[in-house]
Amino acid sequence: MARVVLVTGAARGIGKAIALKFLENKDIVYVNYNKSDKEALELAKAFSNARIIKADIALEEDIKKMIDVIKSQEGRLDIVVNNAGIANDTLVESKTKESFQKILDVNLIGAFLVVKYAREIMEKGSIINIASTNGIDTYYPYSLDYDASKAGLISLTHNLALELAPNIRVNAVAPGWINTDMNKELDEEFKDKELKKIMLGRFGEAKEVASVVFFLASQEASYITNSVIRVDGGSR
Ligand code: NAP
């Protein structure tokens, strides 16, 4: 039986690479998007097993409706990937309570709400949260709000792993620098400095994160829960 998968923020970037892995495996994939309507439609055209679903992960009502749609169409959900995320790289002085809250609403509270509602139609399966090495040990003053949200997401992963065991495995993947839109405006000098800290000497590709997520969702990972797996090329 085809698995029913939800990937948030799945029309572009890492989320799209994750959705493609499941789509190519013939799973039924709910491709959530917020602003990328055009990219989502392209995926729907290319794959008959793609179900595109618009929802702003910062809004509880949108999340509730999205899960209701999956419930009415499939009656169940097997795999959830909390991938939607935003950053706001600015100096501390430029950040505000509102800008900090916006990061938490998508990256942390959004992931919590997706699980809260998805849980109602998930008897067993796997949840994978896309965190970041910034939530573990990479310090970067411009993104203290983002880093805190990802540390929170890792904490959420641990608590959910305990609460939802043994039927649902909950893990996090923590990417380092990955080539996506999120990093396309990096200053060249800064990028060169960061490259020197990576053992493999390059930024990663979205599909290199996707393959780890696909593994964690599979039966091959049946004894893995509560883990945070770094996909960072060996960053120091
Ligand atoms: P990206 O290219 O900027 O894509 C961000 C994705 O998040 C888009 O699909 C976007 O959807 C979605 N999103 C943002 N706000 C949303 C909202 N309110 N509701 C629903 N979807 C929303 O970033 P990325 O690099 O692929 O990042 C994906 C995840 O990996 C994020 O959680 C990020 O923190 C994490 N990560 C990335 C890196 C990296 O180096 N790239 C490293 C570590 C962790 P729409 O376009 O439809 O709005």
GROMACS .gro file of N, CA and C in nm, residues 48-127:
model
  240
   48SER      N    1   0.135   1.227  -1.089
   48SER     CA    2  -0.007   1.202  -1.059
   48SER      C    3  -0.028   1.169  -0.911
   49ASN      N    4   0.078   1.130  -0.841
   49ASN     CA    5   0.066   1.098  -0.698
   49ASN      C    6   0.095   1.219  -0.609
   50ALA      N    7   0.113   1.339  -0.670
   50ALA     CA    8   0.133   1.461  -0.589
   50ALA      C    9  -0.001   1.528  -0.563
   51ARG      N   10  -0.020   1.569  -0.438
   51ARG     CA   11  -0.142   1.641  -0.400
   51ARG      C   12  -0.097   1.774  -0.343
   52ILE      N   13  -0.114   1.881  -0.419
   52ILE     CA   14  -0.063   2.008  -0.367
   52ILE      C   15  -0.165   2.071  -0.272
   53ILE      N   16  -0.115   2.132  -0.168
   53ILE     CA   17  -0.204   2.182  -0.063
   53ILE      C   18  -0.147   2.312  -0.003
   54LYS      N   19  -0.221   2.419  -0.026
   54LYS     CA   20  -0.174   2.551   0.020
   54LYS      C   21  -0.210   2.570   0.167
   55ALA      N   22  -0.115   2.609   0.247
   55ALA     CA   23  -0.141   2.640   0.389
   55ALA      C   24  -0.023   2.720   0.442
   56ASP      N   25  -0.055   2.823   0.517
   56ASP     CA   26   0.050   2.901   0.584
   56ASP      C   27   0.077   2.833   0.718
   57ILE      N   28   0.198   2.781   0.731
   57ILE     CA   29   0.234   2.703   0.851
   57ILE      C   30   0.240   2.791   0.976
   58ALA      N   31   0.235   2.923   0.957
   58ALA     CA   32   0.231   3.013   1.074
   58ALA      C   33   0.089   3.027   1.128
   59LEU      N   34  -0.010   2.970   1.057
   59LEU     CA   35  -0.149   2.989   1.097
   59LEU      C   36  -0.215   2.857   1.139
   60GLU      N   37  -0.259   2.850   1.262
   60GLU     CA   38  -0.319   2.725   1.314
   60GLU      C   39  -0.440   2.682   1.229
   61GLU      N   40  -0.523   2.778   1.190
   61GLU     CA   41  -0.644   2.745   1.115
   61GLU      C   42  -0.609   2.678   0.981
   62ASP      N   43  -0.505   2.730   0.915
   62ASP     CA   44  -0.459   2.671   0.787
   62ASP      C   45  -0.412   2.527   0.809
   63ILE      N   46  -0.338   2.505   0.916
   63ILE     CA   47  -0.284   2.371   0.943
   63ILE      C   48  -0.399   2.273   0.970
   64LYS      N   49  -0.493   2.319   1.048
   64LYS     CA   50  -0.609   2.235   1.083
   64LYS      C   51  -0.684   2.194   0.955
   65LYS      N   52  -0.706   2.294   0.868
   65LYS     CA   53  -0.778   2.266   0.742
   65LYS      C   54  -0.699   2.168   0.656
   66MET      N   55  -0.568   2.188   0.651
   66MET     CA   56  -0.483   2.100   0.568
   66MET      C   57  -0.494   1.954   0.616
   67ILE      N   58  -0.489   1.934   0.746
   67ILE     CA   59  -0.498   1.797   0.798
   67ILE      C   60  -0.639   1.742   0.776
   68ASP      N   61  -0.740   1.829   0.786
   68ASP     CA   62  -0.878   1.784   0.759
   68ASP      C   63  -0.892   1.733   0.615
   69VAL      N   64  -0.828   1.802   0.522
   69VAL     CA   65  -0.833   1.760   0.381
   69VAL      C   66  -0.768   1.621   0.367
   70ILE      N   67  -0.653   1.603   0.429
   70ILE     CA   68  -0.584   1.473   0.420
   70ILE      C   69  -0.671   1.365   0.484
   71LYS      N   70  -0.733   1.400   0.596
   71LYS     CA   71  -0.820   1.303   0.665
   71LYS      C   72  -0.936   1.262   0.574
   72SER      N   73  -0.999   1.360   0.509
   72SER     CA   74  -1.116   1.325   0.427
   72SER      C   75  -1.075   1.251   0.300
   73GLN      N   76  -0.955   1.281   0.247
   73GLN     CA   77  -0.914   1.216   0.122
   73GLN      C   78  -0.844   1.081   0.143
   74GLU      N   79  -0.773   1.067   0.253
   74GLU     CA   80  -0.692   0.944   0.272
   74GLU      C   81  -0.731   0.866   0.397
   75GLY      N   82  -0.783   0.938   0.497
   75GLY     CA   83  -0.819   0.873   0.623
   75GLY      C   84  -0.700   0.843   0.712
   76ARG      N   85  -0.581   0.871   0.662
   76ARG     CA   86  -0.462   0.844   0.745
   76ARG      C   87  -0.341   0.920   0.693
   77LEU      N   88  -0.240   0.924   0.777
   77LEU     CA   89  -0.114   0.989   0.741
   77LEU      C   90  -0.003   0.901   0.798
   78ASP      N   91   0.098   0.869   0.718
   78ASP     CA   92   0.203   0.778   0.765
   78ASP      C   93   0.335   0.850   0.797
   79ILE      N   94   0.363   0.954   0.718
   79ILE     CA   95   0.493   1.021   0.733
   79ILE      C   96   0.472   1.172   0.729
   80VAL      N   97   0.531   1.242   0.825
   80VAL     CA   98   0.523   1.389   0.826
   80VAL      C   99   0.665   1.445   0.827
   81VAL      N  100   0.692   1.535   0.735
   81VAL     CA  101   0.822   1.603   0.735
   81VAL      C  102   0.798   1.752   0.757
   82ASN      N  103   0.839   1.800   0.873
   82ASN     CA  104   0.829   1.943   0.905
   82ASN      C  105   0.951   2.013   0.849
   83ASN      N  106   0.935   2.067   0.728
   83ASN     CA  107   1.047   2.129   0.659
   83ASN      C  108   1.035   2.281   0.648
   84ALA      N  109   0.912   2.334   0.642
   84ALA     CA  110   0.893   2.478   0.620
   84ALA      C  111   0.977   2.558   0.719
   85GLY      N  112   1.048   2.656   0.668
   85GLY     CA  113   1.132   2.735   0.759
   85GLY      C  114   1.170   2.868   0.698
   86ILE      N  115   1.191   2.965   0.786
   86ILE     CA  116   1.235   3.097   0.739
   86ILE      C  117   1.350   3.146   0.827
   87ALA      N  118   1.429   3.238   0.771
   87ALA     CA  119   1.537   3.299   0.847
   87ALA      C  120   1.528   3.450   0.831
   88ASN      N  121   1.596   3.522   0.918
   88ASN     CA  122   1.595   3.668   0.911
   88ASN      C  123   1.733   3.716   0.956
   89ASP      N  124   1.830   3.704   0.864
   89ASP     CA  125   1.969   3.733   0.900
   89ASP      C  126   1.995   3.883   0.908
   90THR      N  127   1.985   3.935   1.029
   90THR     CA  128   2.013   4.077   1.051
   90THR      C  129   2.080   4.091   1.188
   91LEU      N  130   2.137   4.209   1.211
   91LEU     CA  131   2.198   4.234   1.342
   91LEU      C  132   2.091   4.240   1.451
   92VAL      N  133   2.131   4.209   1.570
   92VAL     CA  134   2.038   4.207   1.684
   92VAL      C  135   1.956   4.336   1.692
   93GLU      N  136   2.023   4.449   1.670
   93GLU     CA  137   1.954   4.580   1.681
   93GLU      C  138   1.835   4.589   1.586
   94SER      N  139   1.843   4.520   1.472
   94SER     CA  140   1.734   4.530   1.373
   94SER      C  141   1.620   4.434   1.401
   95LYS      N  142   1.643   4.340   1.490
   95LYS     CA  143   1.537   4.242   1.517
   95LYS      C  144   1.437   4.302   1.616
   96THR      N  145   1.312   4.256   1.605
   96THR     CA  146   1.208   4.306   1.696
   96THR      C  147   1.136   4.186   1.757
   97LYS      N  148   1.050   4.214   1.854
   97LYS     CA  149   0.970   4.107   1.912
   97LYS      C  150   0.887   4.040   1.802
   98GLU      N  151   0.832   4.124   1.713
   98GLU     CA  152   0.746   4.071   1.605
   98GLU      C  153   0.827   3.985   1.509
   99SER      N  154   0.947   4.032   1.472
   99SER     CA  155   1.027   3.954   1.374
   99SER      C  156   1.072   3.821   1.437
  100PHE      N  157   1.104   3.824   1.566
  100PHE     CA  158   1.144   3.702   1.636
  100PHE      C  159   1.025   3.605   1.642
  101GLN      N  160   0.907   3.662   1.674
  101GLN     CA  161   0.787   3.579   1.684
  101GLN      C  162   0.754   3.510   1.551
  102LYS      N  163   0.777   3.584   1.440
  102LYS     CA  164   0.746   3.531   1.307
  102LYS      C  165   0.831   3.405   1.278
  103ILE      N  166   0.957   3.412   1.318
  103ILE     CA  167   1.047   3.296   1.298
  103ILE      C  168   0.994   3.176   1.380
  104LEU      N  169   0.959   3.204   1.506
  104LEU     CA  170   0.909   3.094   1.591
  104LEU      C  171   0.778   3.038   1.536
  105ASP      N  172   0.692   3.126   1.485
  105ASP     CA  173   0.560   3.081   1.437
  105ASP      C  174   0.573   2.978   1.326
  106VAL      N  175   0.669   2.997   1.237
  106VAL     CA  176   0.685   2.901   1.126
  106VAL      C  177   0.773   2.784   1.169
  107ASN      N  178   0.893   2.814   1.220
  107ASN     CA  179   0.994   2.709   1.238
  107ASN      C  180   0.966   2.615   1.356
  108LEU      N  181   0.900   2.668   1.459
  108LEU     CA  182   0.883   2.588   1.581
  108LEU      C  183   0.736   2.561   1.614
  109ILE      N  184   0.659   2.668   1.628
  109ILE     CA  185   0.519   2.649   1.668
  109ILE      C  186   0.441   2.583   1.554
  110GLY      N  187   0.476   2.620   1.430
  110GLY     CA  188   0.412   2.557   1.313
  110GLY      C  189   0.435   2.407   1.312
  111ALA      N  190   0.560   2.367   1.339
  111ALA     CA  191   0.591   2.222   1.341
  111ALA      C  192   0.513   2.152   1.453
  112PHE      N  193   0.505   2.216   1.568
  112PHE     CA  194   0.427   2.160   1.679
  112PHE      C  195   0.281   2.141   1.639
  113LEU      N  196   0.223   2.244   1.576
  113LEU     CA  197   0.080   2.237   1.540
  113LEU      C  198   0.055   2.132   1.432
  114VAL      N  199   0.148   2.119   1.339
  114VAL     CA  200   0.133   2.015   1.236
  114VAL      C  201   0.126   1.878   1.304
  115VAL      N  202   0.215   1.854   1.399
  115VAL     CA  203   0.215   1.724   1.468
  115VAL      C  204   0.088   1.709   1.552
  116LYS      N  205   0.049   1.817   1.620
  116LYS     CA  206  -0.071   1.810   1.706
  116LYS      C  207  -0.192   1.761   1.626
  117TYR      N  208  -0.212   1.819   1.505
  117TYR     CA  209  -0.330   1.779   1.428
  117TYR      C  210  -0.305   1.650   1.348
  118ALA      N  211  -0.184   1.633   1.297
  118ALA     CA  212  -0.152   1.512   1.219
  118ALA      C  213  -0.167   1.387   1.305
  119ARG      N  214  -0.130   1.403   1.430
  119ARG     CA  215  -0.134   1.294   1.528
  119ARG      C  216  -0.271   1.223   1.528
  120GLU      N  217  -0.377   1.302   1.506
  120GLU     CA  218  -0.513   1.247   1.511
  120GLU      C  219  -0.538   1.144   1.401
  121ILE      N  220  -0.460   1.151   1.292
  121ILE     CA  221  -0.480   1.053   1.184
  121ILE      C  222  -0.354   0.968   1.159
  122MET      N  223  -0.263   0.971   1.256
  122MET     CA  224  -0.140   0.891   1.245
  122MET      C  225  -0.142   0.782   1.349
  123GLU      N  226  -0.165   0.660   1.306
  123GLU     CA  227  -0.162   0.552   1.404
  123GLU      C  228  -0.020   0.507   1.431
  124LYS      N  229   0.053   0.492   1.319
  124LYS     CA  230   0.195   0.462   1.332
  124LYS      C  231   0.268   0.528   1.216
  125GLY      N  232   0.399   0.535   1.225
  125GLY     CA  233   0.473   0.598   1.117
  125GLY      C  234   0.593   0.674   1.167
  126SER      N  235   0.623   0.782   1.097
  126SER     CA  236   0.749   0.850   1.123
  126SER      C  237   0.733   1.001   1.103
  127ILE      N  238   0.793   1.076   1.194
  127ILE     CA  239   0.794   1.222   1.183
  127ILE      C  240   0.940   1.266   1.175
   0.00000   0.00000   0.00000
